[in-house]
Structure formats: C-alpha cells, structure tokens
XYZ file of C-alpha atoms in Angstrom:
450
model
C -8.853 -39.789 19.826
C -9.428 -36.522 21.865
C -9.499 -33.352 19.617
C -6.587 -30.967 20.534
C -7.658 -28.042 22.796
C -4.728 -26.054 21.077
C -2.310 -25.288 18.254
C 0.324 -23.516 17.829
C 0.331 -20.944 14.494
C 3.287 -19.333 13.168
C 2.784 -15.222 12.722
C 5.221 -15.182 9.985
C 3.718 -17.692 7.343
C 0.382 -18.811 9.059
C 1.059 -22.066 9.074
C -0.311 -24.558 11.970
C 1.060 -27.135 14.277
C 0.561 -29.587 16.573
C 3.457 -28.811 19.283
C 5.932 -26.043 19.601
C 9.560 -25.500 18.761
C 11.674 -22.896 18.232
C 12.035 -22.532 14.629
C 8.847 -22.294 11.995
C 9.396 -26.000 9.907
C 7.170 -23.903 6.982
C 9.625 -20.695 6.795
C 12.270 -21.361 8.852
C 11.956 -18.225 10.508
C 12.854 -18.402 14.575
C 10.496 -17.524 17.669
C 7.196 -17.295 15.647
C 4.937 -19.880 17.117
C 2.665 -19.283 19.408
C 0.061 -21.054 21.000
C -3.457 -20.623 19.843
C -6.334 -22.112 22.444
C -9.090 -23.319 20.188
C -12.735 -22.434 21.215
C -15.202 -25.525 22.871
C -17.306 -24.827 20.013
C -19.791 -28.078 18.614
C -19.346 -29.061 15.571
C -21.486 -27.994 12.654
C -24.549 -30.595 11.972
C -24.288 -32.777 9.234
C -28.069 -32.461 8.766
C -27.395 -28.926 7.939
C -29.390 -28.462 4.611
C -27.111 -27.561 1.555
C -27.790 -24.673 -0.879
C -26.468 -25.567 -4.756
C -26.966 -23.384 -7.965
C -25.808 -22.954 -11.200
C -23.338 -21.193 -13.039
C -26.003 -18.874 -14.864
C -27.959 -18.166 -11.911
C -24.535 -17.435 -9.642
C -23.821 -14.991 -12.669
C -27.180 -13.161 -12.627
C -26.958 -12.658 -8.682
C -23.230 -11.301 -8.708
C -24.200 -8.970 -11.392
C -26.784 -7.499 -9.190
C -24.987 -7.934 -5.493
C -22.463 -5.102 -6.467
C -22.398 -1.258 -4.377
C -20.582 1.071 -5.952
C -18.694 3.275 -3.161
C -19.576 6.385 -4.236
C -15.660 7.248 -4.414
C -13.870 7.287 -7.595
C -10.088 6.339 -6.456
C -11.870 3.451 -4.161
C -13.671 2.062 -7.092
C -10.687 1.945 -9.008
C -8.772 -0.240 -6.372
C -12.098 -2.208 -5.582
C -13.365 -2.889 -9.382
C -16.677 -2.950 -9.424
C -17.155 -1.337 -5.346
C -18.164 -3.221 -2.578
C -19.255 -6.897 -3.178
C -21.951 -8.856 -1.825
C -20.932 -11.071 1.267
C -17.431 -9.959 0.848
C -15.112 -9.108 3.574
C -12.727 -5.990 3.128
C -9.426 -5.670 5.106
C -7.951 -2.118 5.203
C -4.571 -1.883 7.031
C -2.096 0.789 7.134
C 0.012 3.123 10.229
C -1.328 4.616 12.940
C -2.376 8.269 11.609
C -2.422 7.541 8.073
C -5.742 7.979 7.196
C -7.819 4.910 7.791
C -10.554 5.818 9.980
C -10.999 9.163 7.616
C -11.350 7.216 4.731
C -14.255 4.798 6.049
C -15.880 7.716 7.514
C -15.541 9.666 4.436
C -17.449 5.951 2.599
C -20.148 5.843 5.406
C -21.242 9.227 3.982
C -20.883 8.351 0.628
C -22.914 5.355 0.930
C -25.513 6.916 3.087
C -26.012 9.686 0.640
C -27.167 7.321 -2.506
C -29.988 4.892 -1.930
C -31.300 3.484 1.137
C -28.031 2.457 2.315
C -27.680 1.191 6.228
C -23.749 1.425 8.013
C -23.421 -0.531 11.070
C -19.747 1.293 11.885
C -18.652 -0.780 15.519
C -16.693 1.695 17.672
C -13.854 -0.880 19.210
C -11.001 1.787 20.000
C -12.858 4.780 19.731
C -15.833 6.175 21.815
C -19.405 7.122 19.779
C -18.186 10.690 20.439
C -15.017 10.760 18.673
C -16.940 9.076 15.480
C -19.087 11.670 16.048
C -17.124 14.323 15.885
C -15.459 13.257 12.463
C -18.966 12.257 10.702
C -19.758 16.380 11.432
C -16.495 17.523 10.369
C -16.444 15.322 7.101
C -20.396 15.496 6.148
C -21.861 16.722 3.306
C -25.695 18.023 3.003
C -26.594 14.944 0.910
C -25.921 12.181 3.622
C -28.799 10.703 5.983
C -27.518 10.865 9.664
C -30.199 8.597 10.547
C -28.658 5.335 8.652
C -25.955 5.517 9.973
C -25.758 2.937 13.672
C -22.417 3.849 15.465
C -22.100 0.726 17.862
C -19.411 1.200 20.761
C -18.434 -2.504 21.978
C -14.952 -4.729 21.521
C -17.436 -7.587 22.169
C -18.212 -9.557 18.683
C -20.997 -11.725 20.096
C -22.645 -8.697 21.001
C -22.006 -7.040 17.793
C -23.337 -10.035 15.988
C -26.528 -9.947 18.050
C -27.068 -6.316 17.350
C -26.785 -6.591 13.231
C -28.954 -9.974 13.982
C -31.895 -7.088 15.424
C -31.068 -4.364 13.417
C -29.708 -5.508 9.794
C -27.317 -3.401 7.648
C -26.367 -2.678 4.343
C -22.909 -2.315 5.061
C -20.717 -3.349 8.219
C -17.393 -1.502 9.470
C -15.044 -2.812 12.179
C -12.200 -0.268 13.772
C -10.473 -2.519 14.472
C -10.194 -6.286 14.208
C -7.455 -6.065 16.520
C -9.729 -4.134 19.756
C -12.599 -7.560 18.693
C -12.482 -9.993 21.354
C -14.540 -13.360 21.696
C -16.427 -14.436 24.924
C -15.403 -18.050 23.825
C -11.655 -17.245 24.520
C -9.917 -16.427 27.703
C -7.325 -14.169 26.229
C -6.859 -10.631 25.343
C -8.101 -8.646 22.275
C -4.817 -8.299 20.232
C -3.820 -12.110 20.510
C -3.645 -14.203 17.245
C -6.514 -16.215 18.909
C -8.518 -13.810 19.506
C -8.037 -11.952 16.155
C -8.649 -15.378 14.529
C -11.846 -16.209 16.275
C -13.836 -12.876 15.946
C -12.375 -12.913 12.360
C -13.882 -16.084 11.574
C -17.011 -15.031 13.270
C -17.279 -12.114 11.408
C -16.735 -13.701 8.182
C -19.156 -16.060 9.108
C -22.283 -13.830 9.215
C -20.832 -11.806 6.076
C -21.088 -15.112 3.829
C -24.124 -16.000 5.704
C -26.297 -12.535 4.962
C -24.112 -11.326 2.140
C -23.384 -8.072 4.319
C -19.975 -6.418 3.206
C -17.671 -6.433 5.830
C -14.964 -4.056 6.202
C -12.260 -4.503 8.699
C -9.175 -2.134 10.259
C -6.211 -3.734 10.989
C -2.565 -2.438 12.427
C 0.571 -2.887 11.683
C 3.650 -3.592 12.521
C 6.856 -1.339 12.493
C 8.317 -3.571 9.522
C 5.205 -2.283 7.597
C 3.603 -5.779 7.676
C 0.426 -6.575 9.302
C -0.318 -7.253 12.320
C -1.793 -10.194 13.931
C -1.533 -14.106 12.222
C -0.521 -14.201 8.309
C -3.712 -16.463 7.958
C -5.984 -13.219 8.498
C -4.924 -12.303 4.666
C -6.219 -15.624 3.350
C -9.756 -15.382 4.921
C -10.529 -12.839 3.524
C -11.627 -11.558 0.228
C -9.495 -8.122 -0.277
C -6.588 -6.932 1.549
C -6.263 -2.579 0.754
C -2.991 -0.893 2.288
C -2.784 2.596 2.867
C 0.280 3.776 2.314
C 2.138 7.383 2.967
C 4.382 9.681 4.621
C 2.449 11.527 7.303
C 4.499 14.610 6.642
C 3.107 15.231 3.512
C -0.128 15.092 2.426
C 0.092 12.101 -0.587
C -1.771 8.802 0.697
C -1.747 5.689 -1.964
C -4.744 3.175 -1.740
C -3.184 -0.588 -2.806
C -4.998 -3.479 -3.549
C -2.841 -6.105 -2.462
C -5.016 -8.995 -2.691
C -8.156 -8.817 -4.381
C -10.950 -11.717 -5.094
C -13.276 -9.232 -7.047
C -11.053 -7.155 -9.008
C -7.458 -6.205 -10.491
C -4.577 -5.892 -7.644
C -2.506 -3.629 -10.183
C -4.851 -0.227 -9.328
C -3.919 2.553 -7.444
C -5.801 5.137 -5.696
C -4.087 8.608 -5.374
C -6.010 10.999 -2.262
C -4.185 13.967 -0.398
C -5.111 14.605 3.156
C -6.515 17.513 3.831
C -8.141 19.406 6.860
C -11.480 18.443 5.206
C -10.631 15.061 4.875
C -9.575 12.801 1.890
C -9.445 14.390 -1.556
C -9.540 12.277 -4.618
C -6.423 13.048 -7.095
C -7.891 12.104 -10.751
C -5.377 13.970 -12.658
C -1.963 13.434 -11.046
C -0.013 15.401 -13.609
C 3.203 16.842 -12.027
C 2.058 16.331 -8.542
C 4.697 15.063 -7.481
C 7.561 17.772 -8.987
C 9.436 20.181 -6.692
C 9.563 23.018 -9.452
C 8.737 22.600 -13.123
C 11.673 24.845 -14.220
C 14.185 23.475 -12.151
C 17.231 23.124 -14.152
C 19.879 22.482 -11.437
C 22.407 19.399 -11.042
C 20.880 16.392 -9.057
C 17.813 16.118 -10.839
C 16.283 13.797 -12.890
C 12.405 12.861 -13.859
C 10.886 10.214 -15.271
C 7.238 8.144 -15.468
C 6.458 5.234 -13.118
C 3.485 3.077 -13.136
C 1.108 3.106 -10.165
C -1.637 0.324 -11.348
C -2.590 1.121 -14.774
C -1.232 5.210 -14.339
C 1.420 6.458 -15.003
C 3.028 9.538 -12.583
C 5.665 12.030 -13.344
C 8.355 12.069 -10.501
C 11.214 13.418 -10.048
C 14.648 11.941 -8.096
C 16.802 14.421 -6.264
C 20.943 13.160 -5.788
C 23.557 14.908 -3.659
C 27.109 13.645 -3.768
C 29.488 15.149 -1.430
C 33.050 14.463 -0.488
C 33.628 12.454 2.578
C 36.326 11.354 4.701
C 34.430 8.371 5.934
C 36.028 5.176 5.756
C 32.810 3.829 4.105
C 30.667 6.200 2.269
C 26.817 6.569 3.385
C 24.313 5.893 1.281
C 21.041 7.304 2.143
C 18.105 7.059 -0.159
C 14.328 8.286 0.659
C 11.655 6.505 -1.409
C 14.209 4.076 -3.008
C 15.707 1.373 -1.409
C 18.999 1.430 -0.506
C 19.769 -1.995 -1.290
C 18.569 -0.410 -5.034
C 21.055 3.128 -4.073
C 24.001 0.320 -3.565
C 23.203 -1.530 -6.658
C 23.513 1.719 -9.254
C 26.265 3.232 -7.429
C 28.304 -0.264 -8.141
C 27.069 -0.069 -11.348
C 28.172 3.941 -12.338
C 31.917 3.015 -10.607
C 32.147 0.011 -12.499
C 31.171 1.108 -16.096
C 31.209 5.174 -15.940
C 34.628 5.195 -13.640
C 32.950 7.278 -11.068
C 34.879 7.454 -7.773
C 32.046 6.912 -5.827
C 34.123 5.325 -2.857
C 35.095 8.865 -1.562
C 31.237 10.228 -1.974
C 28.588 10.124 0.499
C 25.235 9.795 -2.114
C 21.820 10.842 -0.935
C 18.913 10.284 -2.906
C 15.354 11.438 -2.558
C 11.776 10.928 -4.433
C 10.137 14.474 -4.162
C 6.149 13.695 -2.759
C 6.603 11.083 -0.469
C 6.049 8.234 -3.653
C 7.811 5.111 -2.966
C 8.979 3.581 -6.010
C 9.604 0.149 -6.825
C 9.099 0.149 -10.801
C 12.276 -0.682 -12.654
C 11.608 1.698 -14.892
C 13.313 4.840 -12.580
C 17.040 2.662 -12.504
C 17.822 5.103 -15.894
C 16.710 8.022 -13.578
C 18.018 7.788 -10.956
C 21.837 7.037 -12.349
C 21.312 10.159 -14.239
C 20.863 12.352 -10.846
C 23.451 10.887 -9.326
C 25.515 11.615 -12.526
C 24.384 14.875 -12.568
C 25.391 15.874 -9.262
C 28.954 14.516 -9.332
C 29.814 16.046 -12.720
C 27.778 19.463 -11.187
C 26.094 19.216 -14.637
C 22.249 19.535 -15.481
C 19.976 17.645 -17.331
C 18.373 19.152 -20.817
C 14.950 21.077 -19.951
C 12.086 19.023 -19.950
C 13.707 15.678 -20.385
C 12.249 12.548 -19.262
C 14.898 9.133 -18.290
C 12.782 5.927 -19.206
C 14.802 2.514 -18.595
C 15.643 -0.384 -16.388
C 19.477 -0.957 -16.109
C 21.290 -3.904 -16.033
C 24.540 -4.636 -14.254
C 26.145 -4.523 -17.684
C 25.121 -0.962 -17.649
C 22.764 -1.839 -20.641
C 19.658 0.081 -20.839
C 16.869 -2.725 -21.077
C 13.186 -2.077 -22.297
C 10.373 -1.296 -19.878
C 6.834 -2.376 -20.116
C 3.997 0.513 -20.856
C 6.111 2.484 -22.735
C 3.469 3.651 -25.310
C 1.579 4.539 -21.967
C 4.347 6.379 -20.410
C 5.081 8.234 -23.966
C 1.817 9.434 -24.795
C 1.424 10.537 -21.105
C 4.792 12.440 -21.351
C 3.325 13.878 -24.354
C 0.521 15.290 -22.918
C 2.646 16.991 -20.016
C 5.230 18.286 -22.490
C 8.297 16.500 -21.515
C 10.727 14.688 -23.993
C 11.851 11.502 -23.340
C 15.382 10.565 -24.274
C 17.081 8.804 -27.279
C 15.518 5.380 -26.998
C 17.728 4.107 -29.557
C 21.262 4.624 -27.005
C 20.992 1.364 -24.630
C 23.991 2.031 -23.042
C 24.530 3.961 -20.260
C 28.278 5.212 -21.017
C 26.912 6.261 -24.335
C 24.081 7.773 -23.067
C 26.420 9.875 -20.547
C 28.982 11.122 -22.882
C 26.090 11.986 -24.950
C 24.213 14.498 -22.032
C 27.574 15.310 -20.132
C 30.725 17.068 -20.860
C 33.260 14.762 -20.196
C 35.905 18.170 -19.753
C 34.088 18.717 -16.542
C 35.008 16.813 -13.539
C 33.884 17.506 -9.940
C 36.555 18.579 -7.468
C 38.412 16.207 -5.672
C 37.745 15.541 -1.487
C 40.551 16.716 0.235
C 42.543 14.596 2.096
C 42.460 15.180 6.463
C 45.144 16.612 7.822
C-alpha cells in the first residue's frame, strides 16, 4: 500500500487525518482542517546504530548540560536556564517585546564564558539586528560571538551551524522558516511543521538550545498547527499591554522546570528591565482613599503582587446595563454583579459597572472575587474602604467567602508592605458589608427619561 502524499491536520487541536471534512472529529470545532503535503523524504535506516545509557550516567550529563541565562526573571521561568538539546518556543503580539528580550539574552550569554549565538535573521535584515545589539549592549559582551545569519531558508541555516557550530541557536521567527522540500509558503502549517521538525532535529542531535519566535493570533493563541506546542520542550508567552510598560514572562509548558513562575520586566527605552521587588508596582496612589477602590494580593507563580481594582457605577437608561471590565473578564464582572444583586440587594440592573486592574496585570486568581465586589460596593454606596486594607477571598455564588491557597504567603507579604488584611473570621459577604459600610447611605437613584 502506497504511503499518503498528504494529511490533513486540524489547527485547533493538532490532530491528523486521512481525508477532509468540515468539522474536526477530535474537537468538534468547524473549518479547521487543512491539508498538509508531506515531504518525499526516505525513510530513516534501520541500520542506524542506537545510543543507550543509564540512569546515573543520563543524571551526571544533565547536571552538567545546563546555561544559566544570565537574566534573573528568565531563570526563574526557565529553572535551571537554558537546557542542553532543548528547544525553546517564545510567542507573544507583535510589539511586545520578543525580539528585545532575545537580544537582550544574546548579550547576556556572550558576556559570560565562551558562549557562541547563531541568531537567524528571517523577518528582519542584519541591519535592523544590528542596530538593537548597539542600542542594548553592555561593555562586557563579545561582538565577535555573536553570527547574525539573514536567510528564511532552514536547509541553509542548517548547513551554516553544520560549518560554523554554536553554543546557542535563535530563530525570529518559525513562522518566516520555509523548507526547500515543500512547495508552499513560509507561514503554512506545512511549512511551519517541516522546518520545525528540522530544527528540532539537529537540536536533539548536537544538544544545541534552540530558541524559536512564534506569532499569534488575534484570540491570543498561537499561531500556526497546535502540534508545534507538543514538539517542543518549553512554550514562554509574553504577555502585556503595549501602553504601559509591565511585560509578564509565562511558562506555559515546561519539560525542565516549574510552569507556575513568573517573570516581571518593564520596557524601557534601554530595553527590558528586570522587576525583583514588585512591591506596589502596580498601585495608582498609595493614599488613595476614594470610593471604587479596592486592593488585594494575587499570585503570579510563586509571588505574590499587590494590585489594586478600580469600579465605577453610574446610572443608566440603557435597557441592558454595560459591563465593561479591563484585566478581568467580563464573564467574571457578570458573575459578581449577579452575585451582589442577589445577596446584598444591589440594584445593579439600572447601573452601567466598569471595572479596571491599575498596571496592565491580568488577573485570573480567585483570590481578587472578595476585591473586586468590594469596589464595586464601594462605588455604589459612594463609600471608601478603611486605609490600608487588603480584601483576600474567593466568593461563592452563595456569597460565602471561601479560603484561598498561599495565604500565609500573601499575609506575611502584606505585612511587609504595611497593609491589613481584613477579618478572616467574617465568611460572608453581607456580613462583611454591613460591617465596612453604612447601611444609612444609599447612592442616588437614576432618573427616569423624560
């Protein structure tokens, strides 16, 4: 039986098949196959020797086969820095900071030992690379280590590391990587799948750490097939809101280390700086005492952050009130709103509520629920919070306060920064409100339209 020249791969789940159709059988999502033209490659020889070893002596060489980035926040996320033979995946939105960031680790790395960077120019010219290496360097780094190769072509870049090994390889990006094997464009799921595979390849093969750029998409996801993410070793995502200067580096997959790190940089005109000591980063004003305002602690990895969570409420003669949340999602807005005009008897139906996390920080920890009913509180009663107070508590649709985890971590860092958490003994939100609010003072009612 003839081996099939093609398959067709689904860019939602990554999942292969042998003939179209129009919905994924794997995820049941619609429109996501595509066909995928497999290369006229020969099959690997059977005579091909074998190499075996043993647990001990696979320990002793990965103790040794470690390079530590030379950047704090990175070696957080990475654990123990860059491994040997392992491929790195760095995705994130156009502008965000990627191509800073691996310029700002060629000069690290070519600053301690006799460290080689192979960094392949794919979307970029030598110039522009250039340009950033002498804006970013330091006096410590070598110039002359570092190779800047300008090609989209991944046989030739594979015959140029062949000729001139390196300590380190860089590809910006996978996506602008195209195979001669193919007859498609660079940007195709074959085409990213093939030089991928290539690539990973001759990382295994001369235990060279590979780190690759990838897009994505405008849903945040990345770009290019879902099976990228399983070849290889660590997937980082830079995350942040290009109009400020907070970027978050998350590990979400990692073969080599923890996936629960963050690292914290701000953007600056002289590239990435390394945040060790968040503190109150990410407060408006300290002494900020009006209504709308709530803190609390969240957990980014192993850290936790002081935030704060801004609500408005406003009459509004809208049939259905907006809801507009920044940093929180809105399914998450909907959620406590229901839950306040259920249990507190807030007439929330004739507010529009707008919520905001001051920084940029997206949060997802349960742990800001408590918070971020007590802004919205807050604002509606016109009502502040006590000075220095601290909301620590995921809520329930019972309006019960439940227990969060890390809360000895959270404590002692609230501690240090001088804020007071409050009464962990209340779980109940009512109680908790009658106990911070007045109940004598109620918000003016909308007026009706005329």
């Amino acid at each position: 039986m003839s081996k099939p020249s093609s398959i067709f791969l689904c860019s939602s789940c990554g999942n292969e098949f042998p003939k179209w159709s129009g919905q994924c059988p794997a995820c049941k999502n619609w429109n996501t196959l595509s066909e995928l033209k497999l290369p006229n490659s020969p099959s690997p020889s059977s005579s091909t020797p074998l190499k075996s070893t043993t647990p001990s002596s696979a320990l002793k060489t990965t103790a040794k086969s470690t390079l530590p980035s030379q950047i704090g926040e990175l070696d957080r996320v990475l654990g123990p820095g860059l491994t040997q033979g392992g491929v790195y995946l760095l995705a994130g939105e156009p502008g965000i900071g990627k191509s800073t960031l691996l310029t700002q680790l060629t000069l690290a790395l070519t600053s301690a030992t006799q460290n080689t960077i192979t960094y392949v120019c794919s979307e970029e010219n030598a110039a522009q690379v250039a340009t950033r290496i002498n804006r970013l360097q330091k006096a410590s780094h070598h110039p002359n280590r570092i190779s800047l190769l300008e090609t989209s072509n991944v046989e030739a870049i594979l015959k140029h590391l062949n000729t001139h090994p390196s300590t380190t390889l860089i590809v910006d990006s996978i996506q602008s990587v195209a195979s001669d094997t193919l007859s498609t464009t660079a940007g195709s799921m074959s085409q990213i799948r093939s030089a991928s595979n290539l690539l990973i390849h001759f990382a295994k093969s001369t235990g060279t750490p590979t780190i690759l750029v990838g897009h994505v998409t405008k849903s945040g996801q990345l770009a290019g097939p879902k099976l990228l993410e399983h070849m290889v070793d660590v997937v980082l995502q830079l995350e942040g809101d290009r109009h400020h200067d907070l970027r978050l580096l998350r590990g979400v997959k990692n073969r080599f280390g923890p996936t629960d790190e963050t690292g914290l940089f701000q953007m600056t005109s002289s590239g990435l700086i390394e945040v060790k000591n968040p503190g109150s980063l990410f407060l408006s004003d300290q002494s900020a005492t009006a209504p709308g305002s709530a803190k609390t602690l969240v957990m980014e990895g192993t850290r936790p952050l002081l935030v704060e969570i801004q609500a408005l409420t406003v009459p509004t003669e809208l049939a259905i009130p907006r809801r507009v949340a920044q940093g929180i999602p809105v399914p998450k807005l909907q959620l406590i709103c229901a839950v306040l005009t259920k249990h507190l008897n807030l007439k929330l139906n004739s507010y529009d509520v707008f919520v905001n996390v001051t920084g940029g920080l997206r949060l997802t920890d349960p742990a800001a629920d408590l918070s971020l009913a007590l802004a919205i509180i807050s604002s509606y009663k016109n009502l502040s919070l006590p000075i220095n107070s601290l909301a620590l508590g995921e809520l329930g649709l019972l309006g019960e306060i439940r227990p969060i985890a890390y809360l000895d971590k959270r404590l002692k860092e609230a501690k240090n920064l001088g804020y007071q958490p409050l009464d962990p003994k209340i779980n109940n939100l009512k109680k908790l409100s009658a106990t911070l609010f007045s109940s004598s003072t109620k918000p003016q009612k909308p007026q009706a339209s005329a």
